[in-house]
Amino acid sequence: MNVGVAHSEVNPNTRIMNSRGIWLTYALGVGMLHIVLLSIPFFSVPVVWTLTNVIHNLVSKLDVRSRTRSQQTDRRAGRREGLLIVGSPMCLCFILQGMYVFLHAVKGTPFETPDQGKARLLTHWEQLDYGVQFTSSRKFFTISPIIIYFLASFYTKYDPTHCFINTASLLSVLIPKLPQLHGVRIFGINKY
Amino acid sequence: MASGQQWVLVEMVQAFYEAPAYHLILEGILILWIIRLLFSKTYKLQDSSDLTEKEIEEIIEEWQPEPLVPRMSKEKPAPSYNIVSGPPCHKITVNGKQCINFASFNFLGLLDNDRVKNQALQSLRKYGVGTCGPRGFYGTFDVHLELEDRLAKFMRTEEAIIYSYGFATIASAIPAYSKRGDIVFVDEAACFSIQKGLQASRSHIKYFRHNDMEDLERILKQQELEDQKNPRKARVTRRFIVVEGLYMNTGAICPLPELVKLKYKYKVRIFLEESLSFGVLGQHGRGVTEHFGVNIDDIDLISANMENSLASVGGFCCGRSFVIDHQRLSGQGYCFSASLPPMLASAAIEALNIMEEDQDIFRLLRDKCKLIHKELQGISGLKVVGESISPAFHLQLEQSSGSRESDVRILNRIVEYCMDRKIALTQAHYLEKEEKFLPPPSIRVVVTVEQTEEELEMAANLIKEAAQNILQ
């Protein structure tokens, strides 16, 4: 289905990532977040890339209070001005956390579905394409955090601290996407 | 600016050459992962089937289709229907004979009321016959809004919503609120429409014995223990109790005050189905809540059929605005069925007017019920099942003859005996294979306000005679 058209899809969440223009919107959205972070004068170039990485993977997984808390710690970390065009490595880490929340933490649908709540306990990733693995949108969304990670690690000059944060954030996003972890809730977290 | 850029780029590329080994190895693994991902095929997770292609073909070959129409066996002849010509009012013409109607749910006699008929004809001339559309698609007329308003005012709730088919009212209301994973506690004698609503809702259904509050409390306690073991799951499950005010299958009245106590003790919501008790119980005909003096705000949803006392078609649900408004988008029968024909909506409004003007008919109806109930006590072979003030009660065989078919045949003979002598009775028919708890075969006797005391006595004597002749 394409977003904004009449469709007979019982659960639009399953097909939304196949819609026309969603991948481009997603890429542009990540770029926009990156530019916004770059314009904050307090963050250094590496800081901004890591932040992008982490926010992308986290966004609103923690509630609003904790998010501002993590931004504050990063503000204290870097002080140099960022160069606009060259880009900023560190903050990319933050971008990844956004993906985690929307795809792997939040369950169910924001609208009522006519199937009496079949997807109430499934995360968005598990709902995509009705559980079919390795479809093209799933591949795209698995590869995009890896690309962001490559860019982030390049621009942070492979600094160990940044590397640790970025790798941890990347793993937190890649592991739930494995087909073996479909429907798995570790330690009963997020089960109901 | 360009030289500044180049300097930074050189620095970056230098850093790449000096990168730590573990990091480069990790990136190499990730690149291999990407390549593997790009070349993997899509597959469904539950795809593993134990049968090979050949076995699947064999099974398909073996299958023989059943005939479209199953063969009729000689013991079970095709069902023969009693054909009614004319309206099913007080005097009904069945199979060509005119009888007194003891079978239709025309409790207040509004079916043949002149005022109601005139209002319906006026509305027919104004609006035409049908609405040709659901409520959301030019199917909402002013009579619908007026009827909803009048019903809400009559039942003293905040809002009401109209459905165009009585069976679909509760069958759409239950799945609008109760979804997969929710729990519904329902009485065993719930009518067929409630059962279909529960089936559509895909929730966990727990039955308790008919009108047995201790049984209900027992399963509520069980549920509470399970909730304590798994509080996170309990926080997201909704719990409902579905009961009828006056049960169609048994003629019993639900003990509403105890139910409200259980509701607040175990935190469950009550859905009350008042098809038979609306316009029958209570001082002003407001149903079982008025009968027991229970505050109507304690009941979360009241759903009723307009096809019985109101002598119209369709149904309504009433309750708080917050609850009823949800059905305007989630009630499947509301959103996806054509709305109630305006002729019938006007007829219902006029019937409500009559109900509001003449408060005495409810007491009259209850007195007549008590009269015939008393008269029918003590018939040998038949027992009366139902409350004394219930206008629809059942006559069941005291001693079953062994099989359901022979019971049905015996009762049929009683019904035919009465019909030959100008009293129209009916057996309670069920879809035997579809009912969860099939009630025993019975004759359902309906008392209406239009029947005179002589007619009631005549009917009682006739039934006694029939029972003596046929069951002895």
XYZ file of C-alpha atoms in Angstrom:
664
model
C 0.000 0.000 0.000
C 1.113 3.539 -0.439
C 0.686 5.861 2.475
C -2.337 8.099 2.117
C -4.296 5.977 -0.374
C -7.383 3.842 0.158
C -6.342 0.288 0.926
C -7.876 -2.891 2.269
C -4.916 -3.745 4.443
C -6.048 -5.111 7.782
C -2.910 -3.924 9.550
C -1.230 -1.048 7.675
C 1.844 -1.393 9.872
C 2.830 -4.458 7.862
C 3.049 -2.679 4.547
C 3.955 0.852 5.455
C 7.666 0.276 5.041
C 7.085 -0.884 1.467
C 5.265 2.316 0.581
C 6.506 4.517 -2.180
C 9.000 7.005 -0.883
C 9.345 5.712 2.665
C 12.989 4.731 2.303
C 13.881 8.137 0.894
C 11.912 9.850 3.662
C 13.736 7.771 6.225
C 17.143 8.603 4.766
C 16.269 12.284 4.559
C 14.974 12.187 8.105
C 18.258 10.802 9.359
C 20.092 13.458 7.355
C 17.883 16.166 8.840
C 18.543 14.952 12.353
C 22.240 14.974 11.600
C 22.130 18.555 10.303
C 20.147 19.689 13.328
C 22.695 18.120 15.620
C 25.498 19.683 13.622
C 24.000 23.136 14.107
C 24.163 22.870 17.887
C 27.348 24.824 18.558
C 28.390 22.914 21.646
C 28.899 19.553 20.016
C 32.209 18.701 18.407
C 32.408 16.908 15.111
C 32.944 13.441 16.613
C 30.299 14.088 19.224
C 27.702 14.875 16.617
C 28.245 11.658 14.695
C 28.014 9.538 17.773
C 24.931 11.375 18.817
C 23.378 10.768 15.438
C 24.167 7.103 15.734
C 22.813 6.750 19.194
C 19.669 8.826 18.730
C 18.863 6.961 15.579
C 18.948 3.754 17.475
C 17.296 4.961 20.627
C 14.879 7.828 20.155
C 12.316 7.809 22.930
C 13.106 4.282 24.059
C 13.855 5.835 27.366
C 11.167 8.359 28.226
C 11.649 12.058 27.608
C 13.397 12.673 30.923
C 16.108 10.133 30.311
C 16.662 11.310 26.763
C 17.491 14.839 27.839
C 19.719 13.348 30.527
C 21.814 11.489 27.938
C 22.032 14.599 25.750
C 23.312 16.577 28.705
C 26.119 14.103 29.376
C 27.185 14.349 25.767
C 27.128 18.134 25.894
C 29.578 18.034 28.738
C 31.761 15.611 26.745
C 32.581 17.666 23.601
C 33.187 21.389 23.336
C 34.793 22.072 19.965
C 32.766 23.608 17.174
C 31.625 21.264 14.455
C 32.460 21.808 10.815
C 29.241 21.791 8.854
C 30.097 20.022 5.636
C 32.623 17.470 6.794
C 30.200 16.078 9.269
C 30.342 14.979 12.798
C 30.980 11.429 13.826
C 29.842 10.717 17.299
C 26.208 11.546 17.408
C 25.267 9.020 14.828
C 25.093 6.644 17.709
C 22.055 8.430 18.975
C 20.151 8.015 15.786
C 20.267 4.302 16.138
C 18.426 4.338 19.440
C 15.427 5.914 17.730
C 15.205 2.908 15.469
C 15.275 0.619 18.450
C 12.318 2.232 20.116
C 10.015 2.483 17.169
C 10.807 -0.870 15.694
C 11.630 -3.086 18.642
C 10.292 -1.637 21.866
C 6.846 -0.272 21.124
C 4.242 -2.977 20.578
C 0.920 -3.072 18.793
C -0.529 -0.434 16.520
C -1.433 3.211 17.142
C -4.819 2.576 15.465
C -7.576 0.000 15.893
C -7.319 -2.938 13.532
C -10.271 -5.079 12.430
C -8.477 -8.288 13.367
C -9.328 -7.946 17.069
C -5.814 -7.120 18.193
C -3.729 -9.871 16.577
C -0.648 -7.648 16.608
C -1.132 -6.285 20.130
C 1.909 -8.069 21.529
C 4.118 -7.792 18.446
C 6.669 -5.079 17.852
C 6.654 -3.206 14.549
C 9.613 -5.209 13.272
C 7.739 -8.451 13.919
C 4.651 -7.071 12.218
C 6.474 -6.054 9.031
C 5.218 -8.035 6.032
C 3.242 -10.335 8.334
C 6.348 -12.025 9.710
C 8.010 -12.890 6.387
C 11.772 -12.672 6.895
C 14.372 -11.057 4.631
C 11.990 -8.983 2.559
C 13.450 -5.933 0.859
C 12.333 -3.421 3.464
C 13.703 -5.604 6.237
C 17.032 -5.775 4.395
C 17.056 -2.008 3.948
C 16.414 -1.386 7.612
C 19.069 -3.851 8.654
C 21.691 -2.346 6.354
C 20.988 1.308 7.158
C 22.229 1.243 10.771
C 25.352 -0.544 9.547
C 26.016 2.207 7.000
C 25.474 4.841 9.684
C 27.882 2.928 11.910
C 30.555 2.878 9.208
C 30.223 6.627 8.730
C 30.272 7.251 12.456
C 33.354 5.152 13.061
C 35.137 6.829 10.135
C 34.417 10.318 11.382
C 35.304 9.588 14.998
C 38.749 8.492 13.848
C 38.272 5.114 15.560
C 38.537 6.628 18.995
C 38.019 3.811 21.575
C 35.290 5.477 23.698
C 33.225 6.498 20.725
C 33.817 3.106 19.182
C 32.470 1.369 22.248
C 29.323 3.472 22.397
C 28.637 3.132 18.696
C 29.251 -0.602 18.619
C 27.016 -1.202 21.607
C 24.284 0.854 20.032
C 24.636 -0.957 16.711
C 24.438 -4.354 18.366
C 21.330 -3.325 20.298
C 19.678 -2.630 16.960
C 21.033 -5.508 14.860
C 20.397 -8.384 17.256
C 16.590 -7.974 17.534
C 16.393 -8.093 13.753
C 17.672 -11.664 13.543
C 14.972 -14.134 12.476
C 15.887 -16.361 15.414
C 14.758 -13.608 17.756
C 11.313 -13.198 16.201
C 8.869 -12.937 19.075
C 11.526 -13.611 21.670
C 11.311 -11.550 24.843
C 14.471 -11.878 26.916
C 13.850 -12.135 30.669
C 10.160 -11.410 29.997
C 10.911 -7.750 29.378
C 8.267 -6.080 27.203
C 6.223 -9.255 27.038
C 2.755 -7.787 27.645
C 37.347 26.748 3.265
C 38.256 24.152 0.650
C 41.776 23.742 1.968
C 40.407 23.452 5.471
C 38.156 20.656 4.192
C 41.015 18.848 2.533
C 43.096 19.025 5.659
C 40.369 17.451 7.684
C 39.887 14.766 5.058
C 43.576 13.900 5.058
C 43.418 13.654 8.812
C 40.473 11.324 8.535
C 42.112 9.064 6.011
C 45.264 8.979 8.150
C 43.182 7.932 11.110
C 41.757 5.157 8.934
C 45.234 3.796 8.321
C 46.032 3.950 12.015
C 42.756 2.363 13.042
C 42.866 -0.327 15.702
C 42.748 -3.871 14.365
C 39.680 -5.064 16.267
C 37.641 -2.263 14.810
C 38.625 -3.083 11.245
C 37.873 -6.743 11.834
C 34.438 -5.789 13.168
C 33.787 -3.664 10.112
C 34.883 -6.522 7.872
C 32.422 -8.853 9.583
C 29.685 -6.289 9.127
C 30.434 -5.971 5.403
C 30.230 -9.750 5.061
C 26.939 -9.640 6.961
C 25.566 -7.079 4.527
C 26.559 -9.222 1.552
C 24.910 -12.277 3.101
C 21.789 -10.247 3.791
C 21.556 -8.960 0.260
C 21.646 -12.486 -1.096
C 19.274 -14.226 1.331
C 15.846 -15.276 0.176
C 12.623 -14.227 1.796
C 10.840 -16.960 3.681
C 7.919 -17.236 6.060
C 8.747 -18.378 9.547
C 6.182 -21.167 9.917
C 6.934 -22.564 6.520
C 8.201 -25.955 7.612
C 5.616 -28.524 6.681
C 6.282 -32.187 7.356
C 4.697 -33.345 4.138
C 6.546 -33.677 0.882
C 5.017 -32.515 -2.383
C 4.047 -36.082 -3.263
C 2.246 -36.589 0.036
C 0.348 -33.346 -0.419
C -0.766 -34.481 -3.873
C -1.875 -37.834 -2.483
C -3.991 -36.229 0.176
C -5.606 -33.963 -2.393
C -6.384 -36.979 -4.588
C -8.012 -38.827 -1.704
C -10.433 -36.059 -0.836
C -13.979 -36.557 -2.023
C -16.340 -33.626 -1.922
C -19.504 -33.944 0.138
C -22.796 -33.435 -1.669
C -24.059 -29.865 -1.568
C -27.355 -30.945 -0.128
C -26.999 -33.789 2.403
C -29.289 -36.748 1.968
C -32.435 -36.566 4.055
C -32.906 -39.530 6.336
C -36.389 -40.948 6.708
C -36.447 -40.561 10.499
C -35.779 -36.834 10.357
C -38.250 -35.365 7.898
C -37.690 -31.901 6.498
C -38.786 -29.199 8.943
C -42.251 -27.885 8.213
C -42.912 -24.282 9.050
C -46.078 -22.710 10.338
C -46.994 -20.036 7.847
C -48.309 -16.770 9.204
C -50.413 -14.557 6.984
C -50.964 -11.043 8.227
C -49.286 -9.258 11.120
C -48.345 -11.277 14.218
C -50.531 -9.158 16.488
C -52.951 -10.286 19.188
C -55.004 -12.380 16.758
C -52.635 -14.179 14.431
C -53.547 -16.202 11.325
C -51.412 -19.341 11.309
C -51.786 -21.908 8.522
C -55.123 -20.303 7.626
C -56.576 -20.518 11.150
C -57.052 -17.483 13.323
C -55.537 -17.988 16.772
C -54.717 -15.958 19.836
C -51.043 -15.138 19.793
C -49.075 -16.614 22.671
C -45.825 -16.850 20.712
C -44.689 -13.424 19.463
C -42.696 -11.131 21.724
C -45.214 -8.327 21.372
C -45.213 -7.621 25.115
C -46.846 -4.192 25.086
C -49.124 -4.844 22.143
C -47.537 -2.018 20.169
C -47.295 -4.035 16.979
C -50.811 -3.236 15.849
C -51.154 0.081 17.620
C -52.884 2.673 15.437
C -50.777 5.576 16.594
C -47.590 3.715 15.805
C -48.885 2.641 12.412
C -50.005 6.168 11.495
C -46.695 7.625 12.490
C -44.903 4.989 10.447
C -47.064 5.736 7.391
C -46.418 9.475 7.710
C -42.732 8.795 7.938
C -42.936 6.458 4.939
C -44.475 9.241 2.870
C -41.817 11.666 4.015
C -38.645 9.552 3.807
C -39.434 6.591 1.615
C -38.714 3.040 2.593
C -34.974 2.564 3.137
C -31.846 4.566 3.834
C -29.541 2.934 1.266
C -26.407 3.592 3.189
C -24.569 3.095 6.462
C -24.630 5.773 9.132
C -21.372 7.287 7.965
C -22.375 7.542 4.319
C -25.527 9.684 4.081
C -27.506 7.166 6.073
C -28.030 9.326 9.149
C -31.472 10.895 9.196
C -32.949 13.237 11.769
C -35.215 10.462 13.020
C -32.152 8.392 13.898
C -30.681 11.194 15.943
C -34.040 11.848 17.543
C -34.495 8.197 18.430
C -31.018 7.989 19.934
C -31.713 11.109 21.959
C -35.076 9.834 23.167
C -33.683 6.452 24.127
C -30.842 8.045 26.067
C -33.306 10.274 27.903
C -35.674 7.387 28.580
C -32.970 5.144 29.981
C -31.405 8.152 31.778
C -27.951 7.574 30.292
C -25.700 9.999 28.504
C -25.886 8.620 25.008
C -27.431 5.853 22.915
C -26.536 4.309 19.578
C -28.903 2.570 17.139
C -28.230 -0.594 15.185
C -30.369 -1.719 12.288
C -30.587 -5.378 13.260
C -31.373 -6.586 16.753
C -29.236 -9.715 16.573
C -26.246 -7.665 15.428
C -26.504 -5.187 18.322
C -24.852 -7.176 21.057
C -22.889 -9.178 18.496
C -21.200 -5.937 17.371
C -20.950 -4.325 20.779
C -18.956 -7.078 22.450
C -16.139 -7.302 19.851
C -15.830 -3.520 19.838
C -14.476 -3.578 23.381
C -13.153 -7.063 24.019
C -10.222 -8.178 21.864
C -7.761 -11.035 21.777
C -6.264 -11.659 25.168
C -9.179 -10.192 27.097
C -11.378 -12.253 29.381
C -15.167 -12.411 29.314
C -17.219 -14.110 32.028
C -20.581 -15.036 30.604
C -23.613 -16.955 31.778
C -24.185 -20.401 30.325
C -27.721 -19.532 29.250
C -26.665 -16.536 27.180
C -28.606 -16.165 23.967
C -27.235 -16.980 20.541
C -26.403 -13.399 19.576
C -24.220 -13.006 22.660
C -22.462 -16.242 21.758
C -21.760 -15.017 18.246
C -20.476 -11.711 19.613
C -18.122 -13.576 21.924
C -16.928 -15.758 19.097
C -16.205 -12.696 16.977
C -14.318 -11.023 19.789
C -11.655 -13.761 19.948
C -11.313 -13.297 23.692
C -11.001 -15.941 26.386
C -14.505 -16.948 27.384
C -15.238 -18.343 30.829
C -18.733 -19.633 31.475
C -20.369 -19.712 34.878
C -23.462 -21.681 35.822
C -26.727 -20.013 35.040
C -27.559 -17.275 37.556
C -25.135 -18.796 40.070
C -23.264 -15.920 41.716
C -21.124 -18.252 43.804
C -19.843 -19.941 40.673
C -19.082 -16.561 39.168
C -17.255 -15.515 42.301
C -15.281 -18.728 42.234
C -13.982 -18.141 38.714
C -13.376 -14.470 39.462
C -11.250 -15.496 42.430
C -9.392 -17.976 40.241
C -8.698 -15.211 37.777
C -7.510 -12.960 40.586
C -4.990 -15.590 41.711
C -3.696 -15.929 38.177
C -3.443 -12.169 37.921
C -1.321 -12.034 41.043
C 1.065 -14.543 39.531
C 1.453 -12.461 36.388
C 0.737 -8.808 37.203
C 2.184 -7.417 34.003
C -0.179 -9.495 31.915
C -3.067 -8.613 34.211
C -2.465 -4.931 33.706
C -3.157 -5.205 29.970
C -6.100 -7.625 30.023
C -9.609 -6.251 30.132
C -12.265 -8.213 31.966
C -15.982 -8.202 31.256
C -19.111 -9.876 32.556
C -21.908 -10.334 30.037
C -25.351 -11.081 31.443
C -28.897 -10.756 30.262
C -31.522 -8.879 32.235
C -34.223 -11.413 31.461
C -32.886 -14.581 29.907
C -34.619 -15.673 26.739
C -33.632 -19.304 27.193
C -34.798 -19.702 30.770
C -36.996 -16.745 31.743
C -34.842 -15.969 34.795
C -33.822 -12.501 35.953
C -30.147 -11.854 36.669
C -29.295 -10.811 40.253
C -28.041 -7.356 39.376
C -27.170 -5.972 42.864
C -24.839 -8.896 43.559
C -23.306 -8.471 40.123
C -22.572 -4.822 40.820
C -20.939 -5.802 44.110
C -18.787 -8.355 42.299
C -17.969 -5.758 39.674
C -16.459 -3.381 42.189
C -14.778 -6.127 44.173
C -12.987 -7.779 41.238
C -12.774 -4.792 38.877
C -14.692 -6.186 35.916
C -17.007 -4.312 33.594
C -20.638 -5.336 33.179
C -22.410 -5.585 29.828
C -26.115 -5.986 30.324
C -28.302 -7.314 27.554
C -31.823 -6.117 28.130
C -33.692 -7.360 25.064
C -36.520 -8.969 26.977
C -36.499 -6.771 30.070
C -36.639 -3.391 28.307
C -40.221 -2.215 28.453
C -41.156 -5.011 30.839
C -39.388 -4.691 34.176
C -39.213 -1.632 36.341
C -41.846 0.829 37.355
C -41.483 2.895 34.178
C -40.289 0.083 31.946
C -36.649 1.051 32.060
C -35.505 -2.507 32.540
C -33.769 -4.543 35.167
C -31.791 -1.602 36.587
C -35.016 0.114 37.568
C -36.451 -3.182 38.786
C -33.674 -3.573 41.327
C -33.076 0.112 41.955
C -29.466 -0.100 40.770
C -27.820 3.136 39.658
C -27.612 3.026 35.874
C -24.105 4.492 35.939
C -22.899 1.291 37.563
C -23.618 -0.654 34.401
C -21.033 -0.006 31.714
C -23.116 -0.880 28.685
C -26.785 -1.695 28.266
C -27.723 -3.281 24.979
C -31.265 -4.073 23.929
C -33.344 -5.233 21.053
C -36.054 -2.935 19.773
C -37.839 -5.916 18.238
C -39.669 -7.033 21.382
C -41.379 -4.395 23.492
C -40.869 -1.495 21.107
C -42.312 -3.464 18.185
C -39.802 -1.981 15.790
C -36.702 -3.409 14.169
C -33.100 -3.015 15.240
C -31.421 -2.515 18.550
C -29.712 0.082 20.647
C -26.901 0.366 23.154
C -26.864 3.013 25.838
C -24.393 4.084 28.445
C -21.897 6.826 29.087
C -20.811 8.968 26.128
C -17.247 7.794 26.541
C -18.325 4.187 26.070
C -20.962 4.603 23.374
C -18.897 6.926 21.216
C -16.358 4.184 20.690
C -18.961 2.083 18.918
C -19.506 4.759 16.293
C -16.214 3.727 14.715
C -15.711 0.223 16.078
C -19.201 -1.247 16.071
C -19.123 -3.375 12.935
C -22.906 -3.490 12.647
C -23.070 0.288 12.943
C -20.340 1.207 10.481
C -20.824 -1.389 7.807
C -24.574 -2.025 7.684
C -27.253 0.191 6.239
C -28.940 2.225 8.918
C -32.401 1.644 10.311
C -35.194 2.553 7.869
C -36.632 5.903 9.016
C -40.150 4.476 8.993
C -39.158 2.039 11.731
C -37.261 4.704 13.631
C -40.377 6.898 13.718
C -42.440 3.903 14.799
C -39.994 3.334 17.645
C -40.195 6.989 18.692
C -43.997 6.814 18.781
C -43.817 3.558 20.749
C -41.535 5.291 23.243
C -44.074 8.106 23.493
C -46.787 5.598 24.331
C -44.530 3.927 26.893
C -43.834 7.244 28.552
C -47.463 8.327 28.627
C -49.070 5.180 29.914
C -47.081 3.979 32.895
C -49.669 1.458 33.920
C -49.109 -1.121 31.192
C -45.962 -2.462 32.833
C -47.726 -3.285 36.067
C -50.629 -4.754 34.092
C -48.274 -6.982 32.129
C -46.606 -8.227 35.276
C -49.977 -8.998 36.877
C -51.002 -11.026 33.859
C -47.721 -12.917 33.971
C -48.239 -13.748 37.618
C -51.766 -14.921 36.838
C -50.854 -17.371 34.118
C -47.800 -18.503 36.014
C -50.006 -19.475 38.931
C -52.508 -21.191 36.663
C -49.876 -23.312 34.974
C -48.348 -24.619 38.173
C -48.967 -28.233 38.962
C -49.525 -29.588 35.466
C -48.430 -33.173 35.511
C -45.674 -33.809 33.017
C -44.800 -30.184 32.322
C -42.833 -27.813 34.506
C -42.831 -24.050 34.226
C -39.342 -22.582 33.864
C -39.072 -18.843 34.461
C -39.756 -16.110 36.976
C -43.343 -15.369 37.864
C -43.098 -11.849 36.441
C -41.347 -12.934 33.270
C -43.592 -12.529 30.228
C -41.661 -15.127 28.246
C -41.349 -18.415 30.083
C -40.786 -22.028 29.074
C -42.711 -25.227 29.583
C -40.343 -28.158 29.712
C -41.074 -31.837 30.016
C -40.619 -33.038 33.562
C -39.474 -36.443 32.421
C -37.455 -36.494 29.265
C -38.305 -39.409 27.007
C -34.643 -40.186 26.327
C -33.772 -38.442 23.095
C -34.136 -34.831 22.114
C -36.023 -35.683 18.917
C -38.775 -37.572 20.704
C -39.082 -34.738 23.255
C -39.426 -32.295 20.415
C -42.082 -34.460 18.809
C -44.101 -34.725 22.025
C -43.992 -30.984 22.555
C -44.926 -30.498 18.928
C -48.064 -32.535 19.489
C -49.003 -30.319 22.416
C -48.418 -27.231 20.281
C -50.559 -28.615 17.467
C -53.315 -29.584 19.908
C -53.401 -26.003 21.168
C -53.241 -24.534 17.696
C -56.230 -26.593 16.587
C -58.131 -24.978 19.444
C -57.155 -21.410 18.586
C -54.142 -20.840 20.832
C -50.917 -20.215 18.917
C -47.894 -21.525 20.767
C -44.386 -22.226 19.595
C -41.428 -24.317 20.591
C -38.168 -22.613 21.310
C -36.003 -23.393 18.284
C -32.219 -23.479 18.427
C -29.442 -24.137 15.987
C -28.599 -27.373 17.709
C -25.101 -27.789 16.372
C -24.089 -24.179 16.972
C -25.228 -23.548 20.537
C -22.617 -23.844 23.243
C -25.001 -25.037 25.956
C -28.096 -26.322 24.234
C -31.169 -25.803 26.428
C -33.648 -28.695 26.716
C -36.601 -28.601 24.309
C -39.462 -26.468 25.568
C -42.572 -24.584 24.613
C -42.096 -20.846 24.977
C -45.219 -19.058 26.158
C -45.396 -15.285 25.800
C -47.778 -13.082 27.727
C -48.759 -9.757 26.219
C -50.664 -6.876 27.662
C -53.405 -7.287 25.077
C -54.461 -10.738 26.247
C -57.527 -10.618 28.446
C -57.823 -12.654 31.613
C -60.339 -14.980 29.981
C -57.936 -15.688 27.178
C -55.165 -16.358 29.665
C -57.357 -18.774 31.568
C -58.474 -20.449 28.387
C -54.867 -20.916 27.327
C -53.888 -22.334 30.716
C -56.769 -24.796 30.685
C -55.997 -25.829 27.139
C -52.366 -26.512 27.983
C -53.413 -28.575 30.981
C -55.803 -30.547 28.788
C -53.140 -31.079 26.138
C -50.638 -32.254 28.700
C -53.136 -34.696 30.175
C -54.154 -36.112 26.801
C -50.713 -36.380 25.267
C -48.418 -37.057 28.156
C -50.516 -39.699 29.854
